[in-house]
XYZ file of C-alpha atoms in Angstrom:
667
model
C 114.187 24.555 -72.883
C 115.926 25.117 -69.569
C 115.200 21.526 -68.583
C 116.745 20.277 -71.819
C 119.884 22.374 -71.430
C 120.780 20.950 -68.015
C 121.337 17.345 -69.226
C 123.308 18.624 -72.213
C 125.504 20.748 -69.943
C 126.053 17.829 -67.578
C 126.959 15.558 -70.501
C 129.399 18.156 -71.808
C 131.120 18.380 -68.408
C 131.451 14.579 -68.202
C 132.960 14.354 -71.696
C 135.400 17.195 -70.929
C 136.471 15.500 -67.683
C 137.094 12.176 -69.427
C 139.058 13.925 -72.160
C 141.280 15.696 -69.630
C 141.910 12.403 -67.808
C 142.858 10.796 -71.096
C 145.341 13.590 -71.857
C 146.909 13.385 -68.414
C 147.107 9.603 -68.447
C 148.619 9.203 -71.866
C 150.501 12.464 -72.175
C 149.717 15.547 -74.112
C 150.226 15.425 -77.825
C 152.019 18.184 -79.660
C 151.390 19.385 -83.156
C 153.594 16.695 -84.636
C 151.689 13.933 -82.864
C 154.495 12.929 -80.477
C 153.840 12.010 -76.856
C 155.228 14.438 -74.334
C 155.888 12.419 -71.189
C 155.935 8.735 -70.242
C 156.036 6.716 -67.034
C 156.926 3.039 -66.495
C 156.744 0.890 -63.361
C 158.355 -2.546 -62.942
C 159.292 -4.983 -60.195
C 161.987 -7.666 -60.274
C 162.034 -10.616 -57.863
C 165.057 -12.870 -57.502
C 165.860 -15.592 -54.913
C 169.292 -15.738 -53.294
C 171.179 -18.853 -52.152
C 171.156 -17.776 -48.475
C 167.326 -18.022 -48.236
C 166.774 -14.328 -48.920
C 164.793 -12.576 -51.632
C 165.727 -9.587 -53.769
C 162.929 -7.131 -54.562
C 163.981 -4.450 -57.024
C 161.451 -1.684 -57.794
C 162.159 0.279 -60.964
C 160.293 3.443 -62.001
C 161.177 5.635 -64.969
C 159.755 9.008 -65.960
C 160.797 10.848 -69.097
C 160.158 14.367 -70.337
C 161.174 15.332 -73.886
C 162.551 18.794 -74.769
C 159.942 21.529 -74.412
C 159.517 25.296 -74.295
C 157.700 25.445 -70.939
C 160.892 26.421 -69.080
C 160.106 23.782 -66.469
C 156.878 25.459 -65.353
C 154.387 22.803 -66.444
C 154.505 19.001 -66.656
C 151.857 16.317 -66.952
C 153.681 13.359 -65.365
C 157.266 14.414 -64.788
C 158.007 15.875 -61.306
C 158.303 19.630 -61.537
C 160.870 19.871 -58.730
C 163.367 17.710 -60.630
C 162.872 19.659 -63.845
C 163.505 22.983 -62.143
C 166.536 21.543 -60.368
C 168.098 20.465 -63.664
C 167.477 23.833 -65.292
C 168.612 25.984 -62.366
C 171.862 24.156 -61.598
C 172.695 23.035 -65.160
C 172.872 19.362 -64.228
C 173.841 17.032 -67.035
C 173.774 13.806 -65.012
C 173.203 13.114 -61.334
C 172.798 10.192 -58.979
C 171.671 10.227 -55.346
C 171.348 7.149 -53.145
C 170.246 6.472 -49.556
C 171.461 3.089 -48.314
C 171.172 1.135 -45.093
C 173.251 -2.023 -44.753
C 175.944 -3.396 -47.046
C 175.573 -5.531 -50.133
C 176.897 -9.051 -49.518
C 178.937 -9.654 -52.662
C 179.900 -13.184 -51.643
C 176.332 -14.458 -51.160
C 174.306 -12.157 -53.430
C 176.723 -11.912 -56.342
C 178.537 -9.026 -57.933
C 178.519 -9.564 -61.681
C 174.936 -9.022 -62.827
C 173.515 -5.524 -63.489
C 171.720 -5.239 -60.141
C 174.801 -5.060 -57.844
C 176.875 -3.184 -60.410
C 174.337 -0.348 -60.674
C 172.256 -0.496 -57.491
C 174.591 -1.800 -54.761
C 175.647 1.398 -52.995
C 177.784 2.258 -49.942
C 176.123 2.841 -46.564
C 174.724 6.308 -45.961
C 174.347 8.923 -48.681
C 176.242 9.002 -51.978
C 175.891 11.907 -54.402
C 177.676 12.652 -57.636
C 176.781 15.093 -60.377
C 178.106 16.197 -63.768
C 177.449 19.835 -64.633
C 177.068 21.452 -68.030
C 178.617 24.761 -66.968
C 181.971 26.582 -67.053
C 184.647 25.211 -64.762
C 184.718 28.217 -62.421
C 180.985 27.878 -61.645
C 180.897 24.176 -60.816
C 181.775 24.449 -57.107
C 179.101 27.103 -56.529
C 176.510 25.022 -58.416
C 177.461 21.959 -56.377
C 176.917 23.788 -53.070
C 173.520 25.098 -54.146
C 172.556 21.652 -55.428
C 173.360 20.016 -52.064
C 171.195 22.516 -50.211
C 168.291 21.967 -52.605
C 168.481 18.179 -52.348
C 168.764 18.425 -48.572
C 165.460 20.240 -48.365
C 163.815 18.079 -51.020
C 164.648 14.725 -49.372
C 164.775 15.771 -45.684
C 168.414 14.739 -45.252
C 171.758 16.236 -44.220
C 173.046 16.448 -47.785
C 173.943 20.093 -47.171
C 177.003 18.872 -45.223
C 178.504 18.007 -48.622
C 178.789 21.696 -49.472
C 182.088 21.955 -47.567
C 185.202 21.541 -49.686
C 186.428 18.929 -47.178
C 183.440 16.661 -47.961
C 183.577 16.297 -51.758
C 186.179 15.606 -54.434
C 186.634 15.848 -58.187
C 187.655 12.483 -59.706
C 189.622 12.653 -62.920
C 189.155 9.313 -64.673
C 188.627 6.404 -62.254
C 184.966 7.093 -61.486
C 182.683 5.712 -64.267
C 181.262 9.050 -65.508
C 184.798 10.450 -65.759
C 184.710 14.150 -66.476
C 186.462 17.303 -65.347
C 183.065 18.678 -64.358
C 182.226 15.848 -61.970
C 181.815 16.246 -58.212
C 181.536 13.315 -55.804
C 180.680 13.188 -52.102
C 179.506 10.718 -49.460
C 178.091 10.795 -45.933
C 178.720 7.297 -44.509
C 177.025 7.982 -41.172
C 173.776 9.400 -42.550
C 170.791 7.499 -41.164
C 168.044 6.446 -43.588
C 164.393 6.475 -42.517
C 160.875 7.108 -43.798
C 161.561 10.863 -43.924
C 163.757 10.150 -46.952
C 161.422 7.618 -48.578
C 158.277 9.767 -48.469
C 159.700 12.615 -50.657
C 161.083 9.967 -52.986
C 157.607 8.460 -53.412
C 156.071 11.876 -54.041
C 158.030 12.053 -57.286
C 155.920 9.175 -58.675
C 152.705 10.063 -60.523
C 150.616 7.629 -58.471
C 152.836 7.811 -55.380
C 152.109 4.715 -53.275
C 148.350 4.727 -53.843
C 148.132 2.598 -56.984
C 150.216 0.252 -59.079
C 153.347 -1.601 -58.041
C 154.288 1.118 -55.546
C 151.392 -0.048 -53.359
C 153.723 -2.761 -52.066
C 156.096 -0.233 -50.490
C 155.180 -0.940 -46.893
C 157.558 0.947 -44.590
C 157.997 -1.689 -41.836
C 158.617 -4.413 -44.414
C 161.276 -2.332 -46.164
C 163.200 -1.159 -43.125
C 163.374 -4.524 -41.419
C 165.226 -5.968 -44.410
C 168.902 -6.827 -44.430
C 169.671 -4.246 -47.097
C 167.775 -1.470 -48.787
C 168.888 1.302 -51.095
C 166.722 3.974 -52.690
C 168.342 5.548 -55.710
C 167.561 8.469 -57.985
C 169.416 8.827 -61.288
C 168.693 11.449 -63.927
C 170.164 12.219 -67.319
C 169.621 15.476 -69.145
C 169.545 15.095 -72.932
C 170.255 17.963 -75.286
C 167.336 19.821 -76.801
C 168.970 20.300 -80.178
C 167.676 23.849 -80.662
C 167.863 27.167 -78.883
C 165.076 28.233 -76.562
C 164.180 24.617 -75.757
C 164.514 22.955 -72.359
C 166.565 19.747 -72.405
C 164.854 16.397 -72.175
C 165.175 14.548 -68.868
C 165.077 10.839 -68.039
C 164.481 10.174 -64.346
C 165.148 6.677 -63.019
C 164.006 5.752 -59.496
C 164.967 2.387 -58.031
C 164.450 0.787 -54.637
C 166.483 -2.345 -53.945
C 165.516 -4.377 -50.871
C 166.871 -7.721 -49.648
C 164.288 -9.393 -47.398
C 164.225 -12.598 -45.372
C 160.868 -14.323 -46.056
C 159.027 -16.031 -43.243
C 160.355 -19.587 -43.314
C 158.272 -21.138 -40.534
C 156.110 -23.126 -42.934
C 159.107 -24.302 -44.906
C 160.932 -25.372 -41.763
C 157.917 -27.326 -40.540
C 157.259 -29.004 -43.864
C 160.883 -29.862 -44.528
C 162.433 -30.098 -41.097
C 164.951 -32.654 -42.283
C 166.086 -30.621 -45.278
C 168.890 -28.175 -44.583
C 168.937 -26.196 -47.825
C 165.236 -25.818 -48.489
C 164.272 -22.359 -49.695
C 161.473 -20.544 -47.842
C 157.997 -20.253 -49.243
C 156.886 -16.692 -49.871
C 154.319 -14.476 -51.562
C 153.938 -10.749 -52.070
C 151.212 -10.559 -49.436
C 153.337 -12.401 -46.855
C 156.344 -10.120 -47.459
C 154.732 -6.704 -47.860
C 151.311 -7.357 -46.355
C 149.622 -6.129 -49.552
C 148.675 -7.285 -53.031
C 148.740 -5.410 -56.328
C 145.184 -4.416 -57.231
C 145.973 -3.182 -60.712
C 148.399 -0.922 -62.517
C 148.887 2.793 -62.163
C 146.604 4.338 -64.810
C 149.324 6.862 -65.721
C 151.897 4.146 -66.515
C 152.638 2.992 -70.043
C 153.542 -0.502 -68.817
C 153.302 -2.216 -65.450
C 155.112 -5.559 -65.194
C 156.493 -7.924 -62.564
C 159.494 -10.128 -63.398
C 160.770 -13.248 -61.664
C 164.436 -13.984 -62.433
C 166.352 -17.219 -62.066
C 170.058 -16.565 -62.491
C 172.539 -18.762 -64.343
C 173.742 -20.694 -61.305
C 170.241 -21.637 -60.200
C 169.184 -22.662 -63.717
C 172.277 -24.839 -64.107
C 171.623 -26.534 -60.762
C 167.968 -27.219 -61.580
C 168.883 -28.685 -64.958
C 171.536 -30.809 -63.291
C 169.052 -32.168 -60.762
C 166.299 -33.057 -63.229
C 168.531 -33.836 -66.225
C 166.279 -31.791 -68.493
C 165.245 -28.230 -69.213
C 161.997 -28.086 -67.272
C 161.987 -24.303 -67.019
C 160.831 -23.724 -70.577
C 158.389 -26.610 -70.891
C 154.684 -26.171 -71.500
C 153.967 -25.839 -67.772
C 157.133 -24.049 -66.876
C 155.499 -22.265 -63.896
C 154.947 -25.628 -62.180
C 157.774 -28.170 -62.322
C 159.448 -30.706 -59.999
C 161.610 -27.983 -58.410
C 159.212 -25.166 -57.615
C 155.705 -23.903 -58.267
C 154.495 -20.382 -58.987
C 151.068 -19.283 -57.787
C 150.373 -17.358 -61.004
C 150.874 -18.261 -64.630
C 153.485 -16.074 -66.361
C 152.488 -14.263 -69.510
C 155.858 -14.716 -71.204
C 159.230 -16.327 -70.660
C 162.619 -14.925 -71.759
C 165.871 -16.808 -72.198
C 169.178 -14.985 -71.872
C 171.629 -15.024 -74.736
C 174.912 -16.365 -73.320
C 177.181 -16.982 -76.269
C 180.242 -15.471 -74.641
C 179.566 -16.174 -70.971
C 178.696 -19.816 -70.526
C 176.336 -22.459 -71.729
C 173.937 -21.656 -68.893
C 171.481 -18.819 -69.321
C 169.182 -16.936 -66.993
C 165.432 -17.393 -67.230
C 163.012 -14.493 -66.806
C 159.272 -14.844 -66.192
C 157.037 -11.894 -67.024
C 153.698 -11.037 -65.393
C 151.542 -8.241 -66.805
C 149.588 -6.288 -64.172
C 147.140 -4.755 -66.647
C 144.769 -7.713 -66.490
C 144.458 -7.605 -62.679
C 142.056 -5.437 -60.672
C 140.736 -4.918 -57.162
C 138.359 -7.842 -57.532
C 141.220 -10.073 -58.720
C 144.495 -8.716 -57.257
C 147.929 -9.973 -58.214
C 149.770 -11.933 -55.524
C 152.758 -13.849 -56.843
C 153.955 -16.695 -54.645
C 156.719 -19.291 -54.859
C 156.765 -22.732 -53.275
C 159.958 -24.808 -53.403
C 159.499 -28.548 -53.619
C 163.126 -29.687 -53.388
C 166.209 -28.216 -51.705
C 168.542 -26.417 -54.083
C 172.087 -25.159 -53.513
C 173.732 -22.783 -55.955
C 176.140 -19.844 -56.130
C 175.593 -16.395 -57.578
C 178.049 -15.198 -60.179
C 180.913 -13.264 -58.610
C 183.069 -10.409 -59.826
C 186.598 -11.351 -60.988
C 188.081 -10.240 -57.654
C 186.469 -9.837 -54.270
C 187.506 -6.509 -52.730
C 187.746 -5.808 -49.020
C 189.465 -3.161 -46.937
C 190.769 -3.008 -43.371
C 193.010 -1.017 -41.030
C 196.435 -2.002 -39.730
C 198.427 -0.702 -36.785
C 197.454 0.410 -33.295
C 197.458 3.549 -31.216
C 196.226 7.068 -31.854
C 199.268 8.298 -33.751
C 199.610 6.376 -37.022
C 198.268 3.398 -38.966
C 197.830 1.910 -42.441
C 195.021 1.166 -44.905
C 195.017 -2.158 -46.739
C 192.901 -3.060 -49.775
C 192.708 -6.799 -50.379
C 191.730 -8.355 -53.721
C 191.032 -12.094 -53.759
C 190.281 -14.155 -56.816
C 186.826 -15.700 -57.197
C 187.861 -17.880 -60.180
C 185.510 -15.836 -62.364
C 188.347 -14.220 -64.294
C 189.579 -17.615 -65.492
C 186.059 -18.571 -66.589
C 185.657 -15.414 -68.644
C 189.154 -15.357 -70.053
C 188.998 -19.010 -70.999
C 192.215 -20.594 -72.189
C 194.005 -17.227 -72.246
C 193.913 -16.980 -68.452
C 197.165 -18.968 -68.121
C 198.914 -16.887 -70.734
C 201.608 -14.602 -69.340
C 200.361 -11.786 -71.550
C 196.839 -12.058 -70.169
C 196.216 -9.089 -67.901
C 193.388 -8.114 -65.599
C 192.778 -4.388 -65.205
C 191.471 -3.055 -61.890
C 190.579 0.597 -61.167
C 190.660 1.822 -57.574
C 189.161 5.110 -56.379
C 189.803 6.110 -52.767
C 188.914 9.311 -50.870
C 190.293 9.981 -47.374
C 189.385 12.901 -45.066
C 191.936 15.634 -44.466
C 192.591 14.580 -40.853
C 193.879 11.208 -42.132
C 197.236 12.314 -43.522
C 198.199 9.686 -46.078
C 201.804 9.206 -47.163
C 201.406 8.236 -50.804
C 205.105 7.401 -51.160
C 204.576 4.518 -48.699
C 202.347 2.630 -51.172
C 203.259 -1.061 -51.355
C 201.879 -3.844 -53.553
C 201.848 -7.571 -52.771
C 200.816 -10.103 -55.419
C 200.282 -13.677 -54.276
C 201.895 -12.723 -50.946
C 205.057 -11.562 -52.699
C 206.158 -7.895 -52.739
C 206.226 -6.341 -56.169
C 207.575 -3.101 -57.545
C 204.917 -0.417 -57.744
C 205.852 0.435 -61.320
C 205.310 -3.197 -62.403
C 201.722 -3.392 -61.142
C 200.405 0.175 -61.177
C 199.959 1.325 -64.737
C 198.522 4.732 -63.940
C 198.143 6.790 -60.775
C 196.648 10.148 -59.890
C 197.119 11.591 -56.415
C 195.605 14.736 -54.944
C 197.073 15.286 -51.443
C 194.749 16.577 -48.769
C 194.957 20.094 -47.346
C 194.196 20.749 -43.711
C 190.586 21.884 -43.344
C 190.416 22.619 -47.094
C 190.122 19.426 -49.186
C 190.306 15.626 -48.752
C 192.932 13.350 -50.228
C 192.126 11.511 -53.462
C 193.927 8.489 -54.894
C 193.113 6.936 -58.289
C 194.929 3.802 -59.410
C 194.951 1.551 -62.448
C 196.307 -1.902 -61.562
C 197.450 -4.428 -64.140
C 197.389 -7.917 -62.632
C 197.972 -11.313 -64.268
C 194.788 -13.238 -64.958
C 196.032 -16.144 -62.837
C 196.436 -13.988 -59.726
C 194.978 -15.443 -56.539
C 195.396 -12.446 -54.235
C 196.711 -8.890 -54.275
C 197.088 -6.425 -51.414
C 197.739 -2.679 -51.456
C 198.929 -0.940 -48.285
C 199.486 2.740 -47.569
C 200.479 4.418 -44.307
C 198.926 7.471 -42.687
C 199.166 9.689 -39.622
C 196.196 10.731 -37.554
C 195.687 14.462 -37.321
C 194.350 16.678 -34.556
C 191.073 18.537 -34.696
C 189.913 21.654 -32.933
C 187.464 21.018 -30.135
C 184.692 22.642 -32.167
C 185.285 20.235 -35.084
C 184.482 17.070 -33.132
C 181.025 15.549 -33.636
C 178.793 14.771 -30.632
C 179.787 11.068 -30.769
C 183.519 11.646 -31.247
C 184.466 8.615 -29.140
C 182.794 6.341 -31.683
C 185.435 7.198 -34.282
C 185.616 8.846 -37.687
C 184.519 7.287 -40.969
C 186.601 6.808 -44.100
C 184.236 6.474 -47.107
C 184.071 3.263 -49.098
C 186.593 2.739 -51.864
C 185.326 1.921 -55.359
C 186.876 -1.026 -57.188
C 185.844 -1.453 -60.834
C 186.814 -3.830 -63.633
C 186.616 -1.990 -66.980
C 187.236 -5.153 -69.047
C 184.184 -6.894 -67.568
C 180.642 -5.708 -68.209
C 177.566 -6.662 -66.233
C 175.085 -7.283 -68.999
C 172.069 -9.523 -69.538
C 170.838 -9.750 -73.119
C 167.517 -11.458 -73.724
C 166.023 -12.533 -77.009
C 164.866 -9.535 -79.028
C 161.163 -8.853 -79.201
C 158.806 -5.902 -79.113
C 158.213 -6.071 -75.350
C 161.877 -5.472 -74.564
C 161.772 -2.125 -76.319
C 158.960 -1.029 -73.999
C 160.662 -2.204 -70.800
C 163.178 0.265 -69.336
C 164.352 -2.347 -66.836
C 165.246 -4.931 -69.458
C 166.760 -2.234 -71.649
C 168.906 -1.254 -68.680
C 170.069 -4.851 -68.343
C 171.299 -4.811 -71.942
C 173.537 -1.770 -71.428
C 177.248 -2.389 -71.020
C 178.135 -1.183 -67.530
C 181.504 -2.015 -65.923
C 181.500 -4.399 -62.990
C 181.903 -2.297 -59.859
C 181.932 -2.977 -56.124
C 182.256 -0.945 -52.936
C 184.474 -1.817 -49.985
C 183.662 -1.465 -46.303
C 183.496 1.861 -44.494
C 186.486 2.158 -42.156
C 186.174 3.482 -38.616
C 189.306 5.337 -37.486
C 189.703 6.306 -33.804
C 191.393 9.682 -33.355
C 192.856 11.363 -30.280
C 189.825 12.730 -28.476
C 189.968 15.327 -25.677
C 188.227 14.849 -22.337
C 184.993 16.683 -23.011
C 184.045 16.422 -19.288
C 186.998 18.561 -18.123
C 185.343 21.937 -18.933
C 182.334 20.812 -16.943
C 184.506 19.850 -13.975
C 186.386 23.178 -14.043
C 183.155 25.149 -14.250
C 181.663 23.171 -11.354
C 184.661 23.633 -9.031
C 185.030 27.335 -9.859
C 181.358 28.027 -9.253
C 181.500 26.155 -5.926
C 184.511 28.183 -4.679
C 182.962 31.474 -5.720
C 179.675 30.543 -4.061
C 181.424 29.778 -0.755
C 183.526 32.934 -0.927
C 180.786 35.396 -1.767
C 178.253 33.698 0.477
C 180.480 33.925 3.551
C 181.594 37.449 2.669
C 178.048 38.743 2.300
C 177.012 36.966 5.481
C 179.816 38.654 7.427
C 179.215 42.101 5.944
C 175.448 42.154 6.381
C 175.360 40.761 9.951
C 174.119 43.284 12.641
C 175.995 43.073 16.013
C 173.339 44.979 18.067
C 170.598 42.647 17.007
C 172.809 39.707 17.856
C 173.483 41.067 21.361
C 169.771 41.680 21.932
C 169.103 38.119 20.803
C 171.659 36.818 23.322
C 170.053 38.865 26.159
C 166.623 37.490 25.366
C 168.035 34.016 25.221
C 169.730 34.432 28.653
C 166.541 35.845 30.129
C 164.557 32.847 28.936
C 167.028 30.536 30.657
C 166.268 32.151 34.087
C 163.276 30.829 35.991
C 160.229 32.833 37.055
C 161.095 32.974 40.762
C 164.659 34.360 40.248
C 163.260 36.883 37.815
C 160.635 38.103 40.354
C 163.235 38.351 43.120
C 165.469 40.375 40.839
C 162.669 42.797 40.047
C 161.793 43.093 43.792
C 165.369 43.910 44.813
C 165.601 46.440 42.000
C 162.504 48.272 43.291
C 163.739 48.269 46.861
C 167.041 49.780 45.794
C 165.309 52.229 43.452
C 167.142 50.983 40.318
C 165.788 50.125 36.880
C 165.858 46.451 35.985
C 168.163 45.592 33.100
C 168.140 42.340 31.254
C 170.986 39.933 31.605
C 173.912 41.021 29.492
C 175.985 38.615 27.569
C 179.635 38.650 28.454
C 181.601 41.010 26.187
C 184.107 38.279 25.446
C 181.434 36.410 23.474
C 180.763 39.408 21.217
C 184.424 40.009 20.607
C 184.862 36.310 19.925
C 182.108 36.355 17.328
C 183.520 39.427 15.620
C 187.042 37.975 15.524
C 185.676 34.676 14.171
C 183.904 36.443 11.301
C 186.992 38.446 10.470
C 189.145 35.302 10.410
C 186.633 33.567 8.161
C 186.642 36.441 5.690
C 190.457 36.585 5.702
C 190.701 32.822 5.146
C 188.299 32.835 2.198
C 190.010 35.856 0.650
C 193.341 34.081 0.951
C 191.977 30.952 -0.720
C 190.571 33.015 -3.567
C 193.890 34.821 -4.032
C 195.806 31.516 -4.101
C 193.317 30.044 -6.595
C 193.658 33.042 -8.903
C 197.459 32.994 -8.669
C 197.609 29.254 -9.394
C 195.465 29.408 -12.538
C 197.019 32.598 -13.858
């Protein structure tokens, strides 16, 4: 009987283990039969006109309302759940970015740059579901928690001089919003590793296996982003539901040696690439905890229009659309999606879908692209290209200029109404300046098409929050109303450079001080990509995100302002000179006070005796015996001893006089 029980017990353990794995992988089921938590992983690949490749990783975890009080989760990261509950966060976004998004070459109108193109350094904003008087305290505690969670200097945003409270210009406009940036924060693997630990499979399985650190950080641009939304529970005693979105946007330059050798005469040939050549790895299957695991390859409207113009036919949606006269894909797509473009243009984007579920370690997924012909196209731009620069010289005053140049996109979207005098283009500007940059808001000037205009004619709405010394930064929110036919517009505002205490300067003060990027948004334009409706779109968070109406938004450059900087070497020089004088003074004084005159005279006698020869010394001793006198050693002349004593006294007096003069001069 004992022998029969052992196999039954072993079988029971195996069945229990498989059942627990099934519950963890597909989420626990409550009494009503609803799934508790879900996880999705997706990857988007998109070529750029300047021979670069966009790789956009998108992960989404969701946790519905529960009664666990954030103590237990199957897939959702426990640290994020506790953070939301403790600090009453309604919505939050944190980004770590290295490099700057090139809006001219990589576009600025599709959902990727509008939502994932971030300013250099760290950007953090949060909306709290708490009373107004508790928001600042919650913000400070939140920054400290995120600083420890992601191994960054986010705790520097706790100071009231480092964050602001936008009223209406920032997209999630709310009176309970706090916004802060750290433009000089360096981004490294210490920030990426905690970010990956929030994923159920981390970087051990699924699409996240491609996240090779050297490949990511040698790119031209990379931005890791974390965005969470807390949904209401609908009943008391229930924790709110949370949707966590993690994205990693990387712009990489593929190895183009093969392309340059094969098409040496072609100037605009695109490089040949594959996932293994870019990241050094291949996808050996999906993460078992993910609901869906897909890879998408996107051809934007400009590229599709150029390919159709070259071949005079729509070869992208033919029977063998993955291999055509323009390019060839190494893997056959599972589906193809065409963008609906009724209001935009006749050209539509094309999206290829690859399902990772059917791949395994024996047959890994390695998507590659080989271009057969050179192609030149342009990415779709925002209505106006925004840039910012400094004017003036010297360390006393200067001016900030925000330049808006037309990209001809506004006329394309407005159509025939663009030449109408009543056609208007709305532009929102959000600018934060540190307290030591004292902005004179009354000096605001507006130039439209190089002609000065009255501020009241262009600025429809303005909100100004002047800075307070060492208390809060300055905030400026503007709503500009420009004609649709505008070609350029410039805003200038003057400022004075303040003075800082020596303790307030950073270690690299001579490098300058950063002014965070300004945010320029176009509320009348929405970055949206709508594909044909089908069941797979409902299961794809990435494609669902593309269908949301989000305003077109862009960030300007980070300005570097040189301030009056003290000579930090002067304290060192003063300390060195003072210590040298005191060393000479006390050294000579102690030498004179501790010197023994008798020992010095005895030393001189011995020295004089050694100078005499043996024969004179014997004769001296003989004469002394004959005369009956005791022999005495040669005595040094008394003038020498008095000279030495007077010399020491003069030296002490001289040093004491120098010390007295030094003290009198500096007092």
